[in-house]
Every structure is written in structure tokens, then in C-alpha cells.
PDB file of C-alpha atoms in Angstrom:
ATOM      1  CA  MET M1253     -61.793 -19.848   4.121  1.00 46.00           C
ATOM      2  CA  LYS M1254     -58.727 -21.223   1.144  1.00 44.00           C
ATOM      3  CA  PHE M1255     -58.944 -18.042   0.087  1.00 42.00           C
ATOM      4  CA  LYS M1256     -57.606 -16.900   3.814  1.00 46.00           C
ATOM      5  CA  LEU M1257     -55.153 -19.473   3.893  1.00 43.00           C
ATOM      6  CA  ALA M1258     -53.920 -19.393   1.074  1.00 45.00           C
ATOM      7  CA  PHE M1259     -53.313 -15.207   1.488  1.00 44.00           C
ATOM      8  CA  GLY M1260     -51.748 -15.795   4.699  1.00 47.00           C
ATOM      9  CA  MET M1261     -49.759 -18.295   3.426  1.00 45.00           C
ATOM     10  CA  ALA M1262     -48.246 -15.934   0.052  1.00 47.00           C
ATOM     11  CA  ALA M1263     -47.831 -12.716   2.428  1.00 47.00           C
ATOM     12  CA  LEU M1264     -45.857 -15.288   4.658  1.00 44.00           C
ATOM     13  CA  ALA M1265     -43.411 -16.130   1.892  1.00 44.00           C
ATOM     14  CA  ALA M1266     -43.441 -12.617   0.890  1.00 45.00           C
ATOM     15  CA  ALA M1267     -42.489 -11.637   4.499  1.00 45.00           C
ATOM     16  CA  PHE M1268     -39.632 -14.599   4.162  1.00 39.00           C
ATOM     17  CA  VAL M1269     -37.954 -13.781   0.924  1.00 39.00           C
ATOM     18  CA  MET M1270     -38.173  -9.891   2.313  1.00 45.00           C
ATOM     19  CA  ALA M1271     -36.418 -10.672   5.095  1.00 44.00           C
ATOM     20  CA  MET M1272     -33.815 -12.602   3.699  1.00 42.00           C
ATOM     21  CA  PRO M1273     -30.535 -11.053   2.591  1.00 41.00           C
ATOM     22  CA  ALA M1274     -29.905  -9.796  -0.963  1.00 41.00           C
ATOM     23  CA  ALA M1275     -27.515 -11.727  -2.823  1.00 40.00           C
ATOM     24  CA  ARG M1276     -24.296  -9.968  -3.880  1.00 51.00           C
ATOM     25  CA  ALA M1277     -22.274 -10.278  -6.607  1.00 61.00           C
ATOM     26  CA  ASP M1278     -18.349 -10.715  -5.823  1.00 92.00           C
ATOM     27  CA  ALA M1279     -16.015  -7.543  -6.399  1.00 96.00           C
ATOM     28  CA  LEU M1280     -14.821  -8.919  -9.739  1.00 97.00           C
ATOM     29  CA  SER M1281     -18.453  -8.755 -11.078  1.00 96.00           C
ATOM     30  CA  ASP M1282     -19.020  -5.361  -9.564  1.00 96.00           C
ATOM     31  CA  ILE M1283     -16.590  -3.804 -11.163  1.00 97.00           C
ATOM     32  CA  LYS M1284     -17.346  -5.143 -14.566  1.00 96.00           C
ATOM     33  CA  ALA M1285     -20.715  -4.159 -14.200  1.00 96.00           C
ATOM     34  CA  ALA M1286     -20.085  -0.397 -13.094  1.00 96.00           C
ATOM     35  CA  GLY M1287     -17.306  -0.380 -15.539  1.00 98.00           C
ATOM     36  CA  LYS M1288     -14.251   1.333 -13.451  1.00 98.00           C
ATOM     37  CA  ILE M1289     -12.184   0.245 -10.474  1.00 98.00           C
ATOM     38  CA  ARG M1290     -11.377   1.940  -7.626  1.00 98.00           C
ATOM     39  CA  VAL M1291      -8.237   2.026  -6.592  1.00 98.00           C
ATOM     40  CA  ALA M1292      -6.825   3.648  -3.824  1.00 98.00           C
ATOM     41  CA  THR M1293      -3.339   5.481  -3.482  1.00 98.00           C
ATOM     42  CA  ALA M1294      -0.993   7.251  -1.661  1.00 95.00           C
ATOM     43  CA  MET M1295       0.441  10.476  -2.253  1.00 92.00           C
ATOM     44  CA  GLY M1296       3.203  11.843  -1.774  1.00 88.00           C
ATOM     45  CA  VAL M1297       5.625   8.753  -1.786  1.00 90.00           C
ATOM     46  CA  PRO M1298       8.219   9.385  -4.019  1.00 91.00           C
ATOM     47  CA  LEU M1299       8.467   7.217  -6.798  1.00 93.00           C
ATOM     48  CA  PHE M1300       5.526   5.473  -5.878  1.00 95.00           C
ATOM     49  CA  ALA M1301       2.642   8.288  -6.077  1.00 96.00           C
ATOM     50  CA  TYR M1302       3.442  11.566  -6.065  1.00 94.00           C
ATOM     51  CA  VAL M1303       1.898  14.482  -8.136  1.00 93.00           C
ATOM     52  CA  ASP M1304       3.953  15.320 -11.449  1.00 93.00           C
ATOM     53  CA  ALA M1305       5.156  18.599 -13.411  1.00 92.00           C
ATOM     54  CA  GLN M1306       1.837  18.659 -14.801  1.00 94.00           C
ATOM     55  CA  LEU M1307       0.481  18.218 -11.791  1.00 94.00           C
ATOM     56  CA  GLN M1308      -1.042  14.607 -12.281  1.00 95.00           C
ATOM     57  CA  PRO M1309      -0.569  11.597 -10.575  1.00 97.00           C
ATOM     58  CA  ALA M1310       2.357   9.651 -11.652  1.00 97.00           C
ATOM     59  CA  GLY M1311       4.471   6.743 -10.098  1.00 97.00           C
ATOM     60  CA  SER M1312       5.309   3.243 -10.143  1.00 98.00           C
ATOM     61  CA  ASP M1313       1.710   2.452  -7.765  1.00 98.00           C
ATOM     62  CA  VAL M1314      -0.420   5.187 -10.351  1.00 98.00           C
ATOM     63  CA  GLU M1315       1.338   3.600 -13.169  1.00 98.00           C
ATOM     64  CA  THR M1316      -0.247  -0.229 -12.087  1.00 98.00           C
ATOM     65  CA  ALA M1317      -3.336   1.326 -10.906  1.00 98.00           C
ATOM     66  CA  LYS M1318      -3.745   2.331 -14.901  1.00 98.00           C
ATOM     67  CA  MET M1319      -2.458  -1.391 -15.968  1.00 98.00           C
ATOM     68  CA  ILE M1320      -4.788  -3.194 -13.869  1.00 98.00           C
ATOM     69  CA  ALA M1321      -7.827  -0.535 -15.501  1.00 98.00           C
ATOM     70  CA  ASP M1322      -6.477  -1.485 -19.025  1.00 98.00           C
ATOM     71  CA  SER M1323      -6.675  -5.093 -18.388  1.00 98.00           C
ATOM     72  CA  LEU M1324     -10.103  -5.175 -17.046  1.00 98.00           C
ATOM     73  CA  GLY M1325     -11.295  -3.043 -19.555  1.00 98.00           C
ATOM     74  CA  VAL M1326     -12.717  -0.259 -16.854  1.00 98.00           C
ATOM     75  CA  LYS M1327     -11.900   3.282 -15.963  1.00 98.00           C
ATOM     76  CA  LEU M1328      -9.916   3.841 -13.765  1.00 98.00           C
ATOM     77  CA  GLU M1329     -11.088   6.210 -10.579  1.00 98.00           C
ATOM     78  CA  LEU M1330      -7.916   6.832  -8.500  1.00 98.00           C
ATOM     79  CA  VAL M1331      -8.682   7.506  -4.885  1.00 98.00           C
ATOM     80  CA  GLN M1332      -6.037   9.232  -3.097  1.00 96.00           C
ATOM     81  CA  ILE M1333      -5.479   8.601   0.766  1.00 95.00           C
ATOM     82  CA  THR M1334      -2.629   9.029   3.497  1.00 91.00           C
ATOM     83  CA  ASN M1335      -0.591   6.155   4.266  1.00 90.00           C
ATOM     84  CA  ALA M1336      -2.338   6.352   7.911  1.00 90.00           C
ATOM     85  CA  ALA M1337      -5.795   5.479   5.848  1.00 95.00           C
ATOM     86  CA  ARG M1338      -4.342   2.589   3.808  1.00 96.00           C
ATOM     87  CA  VAL M1339      -6.218  -0.629   5.340  1.00 97.00           C
ATOM     88  CA  PRO M1340      -9.329   1.722   6.706  1.00 97.00           C
ATOM     89  CA  THR M1341     -10.066   2.579   2.956  1.00 98.00           C
ATOM     90  CA  ILE M1342      -9.924  -0.659   2.099  1.00 98.00           C
ATOM     91  CA  GLN M1343     -11.561  -1.979   5.650  1.00 97.00           C
ATOM     92  CA  ALA M1344     -14.604   0.728   4.806  1.00 97.00           C
ATOM     93  CA  HIS M1345     -14.842  -0.412   0.965  1.00 96.00           C
ATOM     94  CA  LYS M1346     -13.983   3.188  -0.277  1.00 98.00           C
ATOM     95  CA  ALA M1347     -12.424   1.800  -2.557  1.00 98.00           C
ATOM     96  CA  ASP M1348     -12.035  -2.191  -4.571  1.00 98.00           C
ATOM     97  CA  ILE M1349      -8.426  -2.509  -3.925  1.00 98.00           C
ATOM     98  CA  LEU M1350      -5.147  -0.356  -2.446  1.00 98.00           C
ATOM     99  CA  VAL M1351      -2.088  -1.081  -4.993  1.00 98.00           C
ATOM    100  CA  ALA M1352       0.108   1.942  -2.196  1.00 97.00           C
ATOM    101  CA  ASN M1353       3.383   0.524  -1.543  1.00 94.00           C
ATOM    102  CA  LEU M1354       1.436  -1.679   1.516  1.00 95.00           C
ATOM    103  CA  ALA M1355       3.957  -4.010   3.222  1.00 93.00           C
ATOM    104  CA  ILE M1356       2.392  -7.297   3.787  1.00 95.00           C
ATOM    105  CA  THR M1357       2.451  -7.927   7.178  1.00 92.00           C
ATOM    106  CA  PRO M1358       0.490 -10.794   9.433  1.00 94.00           C
ATOM    107  CA  GLU M1359      -1.272  -7.919  11.655  1.00 93.00           C
ATOM    108  CA  ARG M1360      -2.507  -6.254   8.391  1.00 95.00           C
ATOM    109  CA  LYS M1361      -3.626  -9.760   7.370  1.00 96.00           C
ATOM    110  CA  LYS M1362      -6.274 -10.042  10.107  1.00 96.00           C
ATOM    111  CA  ALA M1363      -7.791  -6.919   8.185  1.00 97.00           C
ATOM    112  CA  VAL M1364      -7.358  -7.122   4.813  1.00 98.00           C
ATOM    113  CA  ASP M1365      -6.538  -9.665   1.901  1.00 98.00           C
ATOM    114  CA  PHE M1366      -3.644  -9.314   0.159  1.00 98.00           C
ATOM    115  CA  THR M1367      -2.120 -10.702  -3.319  1.00 98.00           C
ATOM    116  CA  ILE M1368       1.421 -11.985  -3.606  1.00 97.00           C
ATOM    117  CA  PRO M1369       3.951  -9.307  -3.873  1.00 98.00           C
ATOM    118  CA  TYR M1370       4.150  -7.009  -7.130  1.00 98.00           C
ATOM    119  CA  ALA M1371       6.897  -4.858  -5.914  1.00 97.00           C
ATOM    120  CA  THR M1372       9.745  -4.473  -3.131  1.00 95.00           C
ATOM    121  CA  LEU M1373      11.037  -1.485  -0.955  1.00 92.00           C
ATOM    122  CA  ASP M1374      14.401  -1.506   1.616  1.00 90.00           C
ATOM    123  CA  ILE M1375      12.967   0.416   5.153  1.00 93.00           C
ATOM    124  CA  ILE M1376      15.869   1.809   6.622  1.00 96.00           C
ATOM    125  CA  VAL M1377      17.259   4.528   9.129  1.00 98.00           C
ATOM    126  CA  ALA M1378      19.171   7.612   7.963  1.00 97.00           C
ATOM    127  CA  GLY M1379      20.854   9.987   9.755  1.00 97.00           C
ATOM    128  CA  PRO M1380      23.736  12.616   8.991  1.00 96.00           C
ATOM    129  CA  LYS M1381      27.301  11.437   8.206  1.00 94.00           C
ATOM    130  CA  ASP M1382      29.063  11.620  11.787  1.00 95.00           C
ATOM    131  CA  ALA M1383      26.016   9.997  13.498  1.00 96.00           C
ATOM    132  CA  ALA M1384      27.132   6.893  15.503  1.00 95.00           C
ATOM    133  CA  ILE M1385      24.375   4.549  14.551  1.00 97.00           C
ATOM    134  CA  LYS M1386      24.488   1.314  13.905  1.00 96.00           C
ATOM    135  CA  ASP M1387      21.213  -0.441  15.178  1.00 96.00           C
ATOM    136  CA  TYR M1388      18.217   0.484  17.228  1.00 98.00           C
ATOM    137  CA  LYS M1389      20.224   0.769  20.362  1.00 97.00           C
ATOM    138  CA  ASP M1390      21.745   3.641  19.661  1.00 97.00           C
ATOM    139  CA  LEU M1391      18.662   5.580  18.844  1.00 97.00           C
ATOM    140  CA  ALA M1392      18.167   5.860  22.740  1.00 96.00           C
ATOM    141  CA  GLY M1393      17.320   9.215  23.717  1.00 96.00           C
ATOM    142  CA  LYS M1394      17.750  10.128  19.623  1.00 96.00           C
ATOM    143  CA  ARG M1395      14.699  12.093  17.914  1.00 96.00           C
ATOM    144  CA  ILE M1396      13.921  10.361  14.960  1.00 98.00           C
ATOM    145  CA  GLY M1397      10.999  11.055  12.557  1.00 98.00           C
ATOM    146  CA  VAL M1398       8.696   8.479  10.931  1.00 97.00           C
ATOM    147  CA  THR M1399       5.230   8.333   8.955  1.00 95.00           C
ATOM    148  CA  ARG M1400       2.939   7.380  10.614  1.00 94.00           C
ATOM    149  CA  ALA M1401       1.163   3.666  10.386  1.00 90.00           C
ATOM    150  CA  THR M1402       3.979   2.513   8.410  1.00 92.00           C
ATOM    151  CA  VAL M1403       6.285  -0.191   9.662  1.00 91.00           C
ATOM    152  CA  ASN M1404       8.952   2.074  10.148  1.00 93.00           C
ATOM    153  CA  ASP M1405       6.792   3.360  12.268  1.00 95.00           C
ATOM    154  CA  MET M1406       6.272  -0.104  13.719  1.00 94.00           C
ATOM    155  CA  MET M1407       9.133  -1.357  13.749  1.00 96.00           C
ATOM    156  CA  VAL M1408      10.939   1.389  15.595  1.00 97.00           C
ATOM    157  CA  SER M1409       8.522   1.788  18.461  1.00 97.00           C
ATOM    158  CA  GLU M1410       9.169  -1.722  19.022  1.00 97.00           C
ATOM    159  CA  ASN M1411      12.727  -1.958  18.787  1.00 97.00           C
ATOM    160  CA  ALA M1412      13.773   1.718  20.127  1.00 97.00           C
ATOM    161  CA  LYS M1413      11.495   2.396  22.983  1.00 95.00           C
ATOM    162  CA  ASP M1414      13.850   4.683  24.609  1.00 96.00           C
ATOM    163  CA  ALA M1415      13.426   6.789  21.792  1.00 97.00           C
ATOM    164  CA  GLU M1416      12.105   9.954  21.031  1.00 97.00           C
ATOM    165  CA  ILE M1417       9.418   9.259  17.676  1.00 97.00           C
ATOM    166  CA  VAL M1418       8.218  12.020  15.973  1.00 97.00           C
ATOM    167  CA  ARG M1419       5.492  10.552  13.754  1.00 97.00           C
ATOM    168  CA  PHE M1420       4.174  13.261  10.289  1.00 96.00           C
ATOM    169  CA  GLU M1421       1.130  12.427   8.303  1.00 92.00           C
ATOM    170  CA  ASP M1422       2.264  11.290   4.829  1.00 91.00           C
ATOM    171  CA  ASP M1423       6.037  11.206   3.568  1.00 92.00           C
ATOM    172  CA  ALA M1424       5.744  14.363   2.118  1.00 91.00           C
ATOM    173  CA  THR M1425       5.704  16.231   5.516  1.00 94.00           C
ATOM    174  CA  LEU M1426       8.138  14.126   6.916  1.00 95.00           C
ATOM    175  CA  ILE M1427      10.398  15.305   3.963  1.00 95.00           C
ATOM    176  CA  THR M1428       9.934  19.030   4.504  1.00 95.00           C
ATOM    177  CA  ALA M1429      10.308  18.006   8.322  1.00 95.00           C
ATOM    178  CA  VAL M1430      13.886  17.405   6.958  1.00 95.00           C
ATOM    179  CA  ALA M1431      14.343  19.795   4.993  1.00 93.00           C
ATOM    180  CA  SER M1432      13.300  22.370   7.578  1.00 94.00           C
ATOM    181  CA  GLY M1433      15.824  20.745  10.171  1.00 93.00           C
ATOM    182  CA  GLN M1434      13.405  19.507  12.706  1.00 94.00           C
ATOM    183  CA  VAL M1435      14.698  15.950  12.626  1.00 94.00           C
ATOM    184  CA  ASP M1436      17.853  15.352  11.804  1.00 88.00           C
ATOM    185  CA  LEU M1437      17.296  10.986  11.884  1.00 97.00           C
ATOM    186  CA  VAL M1438      14.688   9.163  10.235  1.00 98.00           C
ATOM    187  CA  SER M1439      13.002   5.754   9.627  1.00 98.00           C
ATOM    188  CA  THR M1440      11.461   5.770   5.875  1.00 97.00           C
ATOM    189  CA  GLN M1441      12.437   4.294   2.329  1.00 93.00           C
ATOM    190  CA  THR M1442      14.977   4.939   0.284  1.00 88.00           C
ATOM    191  CA  ALA M1443      13.518   6.483  -2.509  1.00 86.00           C
ATOM    192  CA  VAL M1444      12.098   8.879   0.351  1.00 93.00           C
ATOM    193  CA  LEU M1445      15.372   9.405   1.554  1.00 94.00           C
ATOM    194  CA  ALA M1446      16.153  10.170  -1.715  1.00 89.00           C
ATOM    195  CA  ALA M1447      13.501  13.288  -2.204  1.00 90.00           C
ATOM    196  CA  MET M1448      14.686  14.414   1.194  1.00 94.00           C
ATOM    197  CA  ASN M1449      18.330  14.641   0.506  1.00 93.00           C
ATOM    198  CA  GLU M1450      17.580  16.465  -2.670  1.00 91.00           C
ATOM    199  CA  LYS M1451      15.178  19.418  -1.246  1.00 92.00           C
ATOM    200  CA  LYS M1452      17.339  19.174   2.011  1.00 90.00           C
ATOM    201  CA  GLY M1453      20.260  20.539   0.260  1.00 87.00           C
ATOM    202  CA  GLY M1454      24.000  20.153   2.042  1.00 90.00           C
ATOM    203  CA  ASP M1455      25.206  17.616   3.631  1.00 93.00           C
ATOM    204  CA  PRO M1456      22.946  14.582   2.734  1.00 94.00           C
ATOM    205  CA  LEU M1457      21.800  11.663   5.046  1.00 96.00           C
ATOM    206  CA  ASP M1458      23.205   8.810   5.228  1.00 95.00           C
ATOM    207  CA  VAL M1459      22.057   4.999   5.258  1.00 95.00           C
ATOM    208  CA  LYS M1460      22.663   4.159   8.716  1.00 97.00           C
ATOM    209  CA  PHE M1461      21.383   0.515   8.771  1.00 96.00           C
ATOM    210  CA  VAL M1462      18.681  -1.461   6.715  1.00 92.00           C
ATOM    211  CA  GLN M1463      15.738  -2.342   8.838  1.00 95.00           C
ATOM    212  CA  LYS M1464      14.060  -4.378   6.724  1.00 92.00           C
ATOM    213  CA  SER M1465      13.381  -5.305   3.216  1.00 88.00           C
ATOM    214  CA  LEU M1466       9.914  -5.857   2.358  1.00 93.00           C
ATOM    215  CA  ASP M1467       7.522  -7.330  -0.115  1.00 96.00           C
ATOM    216  CA  LEU M1468       4.408  -5.070  -1.178  1.00 97.00           C
ATOM    217  CA  GLY M1469       1.302  -6.582  -2.131  1.00 98.00           C
ATOM    218  CA  ILE M1470      -2.246  -5.192  -3.961  1.00 98.00           C
ATOM    219  CA  ALA M1471      -4.850  -5.514  -0.805  1.00 98.00           C
ATOM    220  CA  LEU M1472      -8.499  -5.909  -1.002  1.00 98.00           C
ATOM    221  CA  PRO M1473     -11.468  -6.934   1.212  1.00 97.00           C
ATOM    222  CA  GLN M1474     -10.927 -10.400   2.965  1.00 96.00           C
ATOM    223  CA  ASN M1475     -13.287 -13.348   1.283  1.00 95.00           C
ATOM    224  CA  GLU M1476     -13.185 -11.842  -2.269  1.00 97.00           C
ATOM    225  CA  PRO M1477     -11.494 -14.365  -3.675  1.00 97.00           C
ATOM    226  CA  LYS M1478     -11.952 -13.983  -7.416  1.00 97.00           C
ATOM    227  CA  LEU M1479     -10.997 -10.730  -7.164  1.00 98.00           C
ATOM    228  CA  LYS M1480      -7.438 -12.174  -5.719  1.00 97.00           C
ATOM    229  CA  GLU M1481      -7.385 -14.717  -7.957  1.00 97.00           C
ATOM    230  CA  TRP M1482      -7.568 -12.385 -11.069  1.00 98.00           C
ATOM    231  CA  LEU M1483      -5.117 -10.212  -9.357  1.00 98.00           C
ATOM    232  CA  ASN M1484      -2.275 -12.608  -8.758  1.00 98.00           C
ATOM    233  CA  ASN M1485      -2.471 -14.294 -12.394  1.00 98.00           C
ATOM    234  CA  TRP M1486      -2.311 -10.717 -13.589  1.00 98.00           C
ATOM    235  CA  ILE M1487       0.728  -9.801 -11.700  1.00 98.00           C
ATOM    236  CA  THR M1488       2.096 -13.373 -12.543  1.00 98.00           C
ATOM    237  CA  GLU M1489       1.717 -12.216 -16.369  1.00 98.00           C
ATOM    238  CA  LYS M1490       2.920  -9.243 -16.144  1.00 98.00           C
ATOM    239  CA  PHE M1491       5.773 -10.009 -13.983  1.00 98.00           C
ATOM    240  CA  LYS M1492       7.026 -12.611 -16.724  1.00 98.00           C
ATOM    241  CA  SER M1493       6.167 -10.739 -19.801  1.00 98.00           C
ATOM    242  CA  GLY M1494       8.926  -8.256 -18.615  1.00 98.00           C
ATOM    243  CA  GLU M1495       5.962  -5.412 -18.144  1.00 98.00           C
ATOM    244  CA  LEU M1496       6.070  -4.893 -14.328  1.00 98.00           C
ATOM    245  CA  PRO M1497       9.242  -5.089 -13.992  1.00 98.00           C
ATOM    246  CA  ALA M1498      10.340  -2.619 -17.004  1.00 98.00           C
ATOM    247  CA  MET M1499       7.493   0.079 -15.967  1.00 98.00           C
ATOM    248  CA  PHE M1500       9.165  -0.415 -12.146  1.00 96.00           C
ATOM    249  CA  LYS M1501      12.400   0.188 -13.144  1.00 95.00           C
ATOM    250  CA  LYS M1502      11.377   3.116 -15.269  1.00 96.00           C
ATOM    251  CA  PHE M1503      10.675   4.756 -11.736  1.00 94.00           C
ATOM    252  CA  HIS M1504      13.294   2.973  -9.167  1.00 91.00           C
ATOM    253  CA  LYS M1505      16.082   2.512 -11.419  1.00 89.00           C
ATOM    254  CA  ARG M1506      16.587  -0.946  -9.554  1.00 89.00           C
ATOM    255  CA  ASP M1507      15.179  -3.999 -11.442  1.00 93.00           C
ATOM    256  CA  LEU M1508      12.227  -6.257  -8.868  1.00 94.00           C
ATOM    257  CA  PRO M1509      13.904  -9.610  -7.368  1.00 93.00           C
ATOM    258  CA  ALA M1510      13.803 -12.422 -10.101  1.00 95.00           C
ATOM    259  CA  ASP M1511      12.517 -14.717  -7.091  1.00 95.00           C
ATOM    260  CA  LEU M1512       9.514 -12.056  -6.239  1.00 95.00           C
ATOM    261  CA  LEU M1513       6.609 -14.453  -7.745  1.00 95.00           C
ATOM    262  CA  SER M1514       7.854 -17.172  -5.080  1.00 92.00           C
ATOM    263  CA  ARG M1515       8.358 -15.049  -2.173  1.00 87.00           C
ATOM    264  CA  LYS M1516       6.278 -16.387   0.426  1.00 70.00           C
ATOM    265  CA  ASP M1517       4.923 -13.314   3.176  1.00 56.00           C
TER     266      ASP M1517
END
């Protein structure tokens, strides 16, 4: 009887242990243990992430990803995605972090976590020089191109409800649409506008008005405090040392704001 009771208690204990969820290491420890970091980057964004003349990924976001991997002492696995896939990629844990010109917004913070800003960009509405557009109200009845699932898309949708919005999957497709005359007006960022005008030729599109200046954050899954702390410390260190501003300026030909680290989203 004692043997049966002891056996029964042991079986019950074993069943309880098996039913308990396995202990999960934090993401930072997982990355170090794996010896690699998976960094998602939205390709086809001029200056931030693009394919260079040697058919290799390049740009400030790509370089940021390389610098992070080097600092961690691990290999870099670049996960190339579209703009629309940025938040879903992190939500689905298909990448450890995302460095993809993603603006920090309250809506996105409900789905993913963000570091302090690591870079900035201005989003703008651009069009032909003679187009009389100074604000959202002037877009009524006009056909305007945007990249899907961007802040540009959101702001035009909210503020220019009478505009005809044409959505493209990524910046590269939007650039081609402008070059081929599919759209004359766009909501984009200054780096993309430069690429549009280069490919378009002829009369360049001009900035009509600035929609917003955005702070960009590195996105990561929620509830990963150790990884977030490491990334925040890394951004702070590389900004203060001058390495991050120098790298950014090499690609964008402009300085990062001096108050970047103190900006609040």
C-alpha cells in the first residue's frame, strides 16, 4: 500500500511538472545563446535600406543592424520585409528586432515595444511645382500615392478624406509609379522624394508641405525589458560617441537632432 501511495504521489508530481509551462529565457539571452540576431529591415527605402550596385543590402538601417550585431558579438541575419510587414513581423516573432524607419506612435506601441529614438525623418506631401497645394484640404479630389501601412498612409487617410488615395506595397513601387506617371502627388519622406525625382527625370516634384517630423525607434516584442535596456544603452552610447550620427550623415547628408536622446514619443 505504501509503495502504491508513493508511486501515485510520484506520478502526480511528474504530471504536475509536465503541465507547468517551460521556463523561457529572455530574448537577449536567447540571441547570445544562438550566436546570431535576426533583424528585420524594410528594403526598397532610399538611404535607409536598399540594394547597392554590388546587389548587397545597404543604407543607414542596414548599417545600424550590422553595428548592433557587432556590439553583441553575434552574426547578423537580415530579414528583408516590406513596410506593411514591419509590425506583424515582430508580433509573430519572425525577427528579434526591427530596424526599419518605423515611427514611434501610440497605436504601434499597443502592438510592439520601442526603444528611444535612433533616427528621424520628415514626411511630406510633394507634387508638381505649379500644383496649388498648401494643406490637406487642397488634396480634395486629387489622386495621391502613398506607401501602404505607413504614417503617411494614416495621416492622408485621416486628414484628406476627399482625396483619391492610391496605395502601393513599398517605396520602390511608389517610386516606379511616379516615374511612370501613374500619380503626380505623393505623401512620402524626403529621402524617397529624391529617389523619385532622380528616376522620374524632367521637372522634379516639389515639397508642398511637411506633414510631420517623426522619431524612429527600434521595434521589439513586448515584455522584453533586458533586450530593450541593452538597445537603449547601445543607442545612447553610440550617439554620444558620435558613431551613430556620423554613420547616419554618411547616408542622409544631414545631422541627427542634438536632442534626439531626450525626445519623448
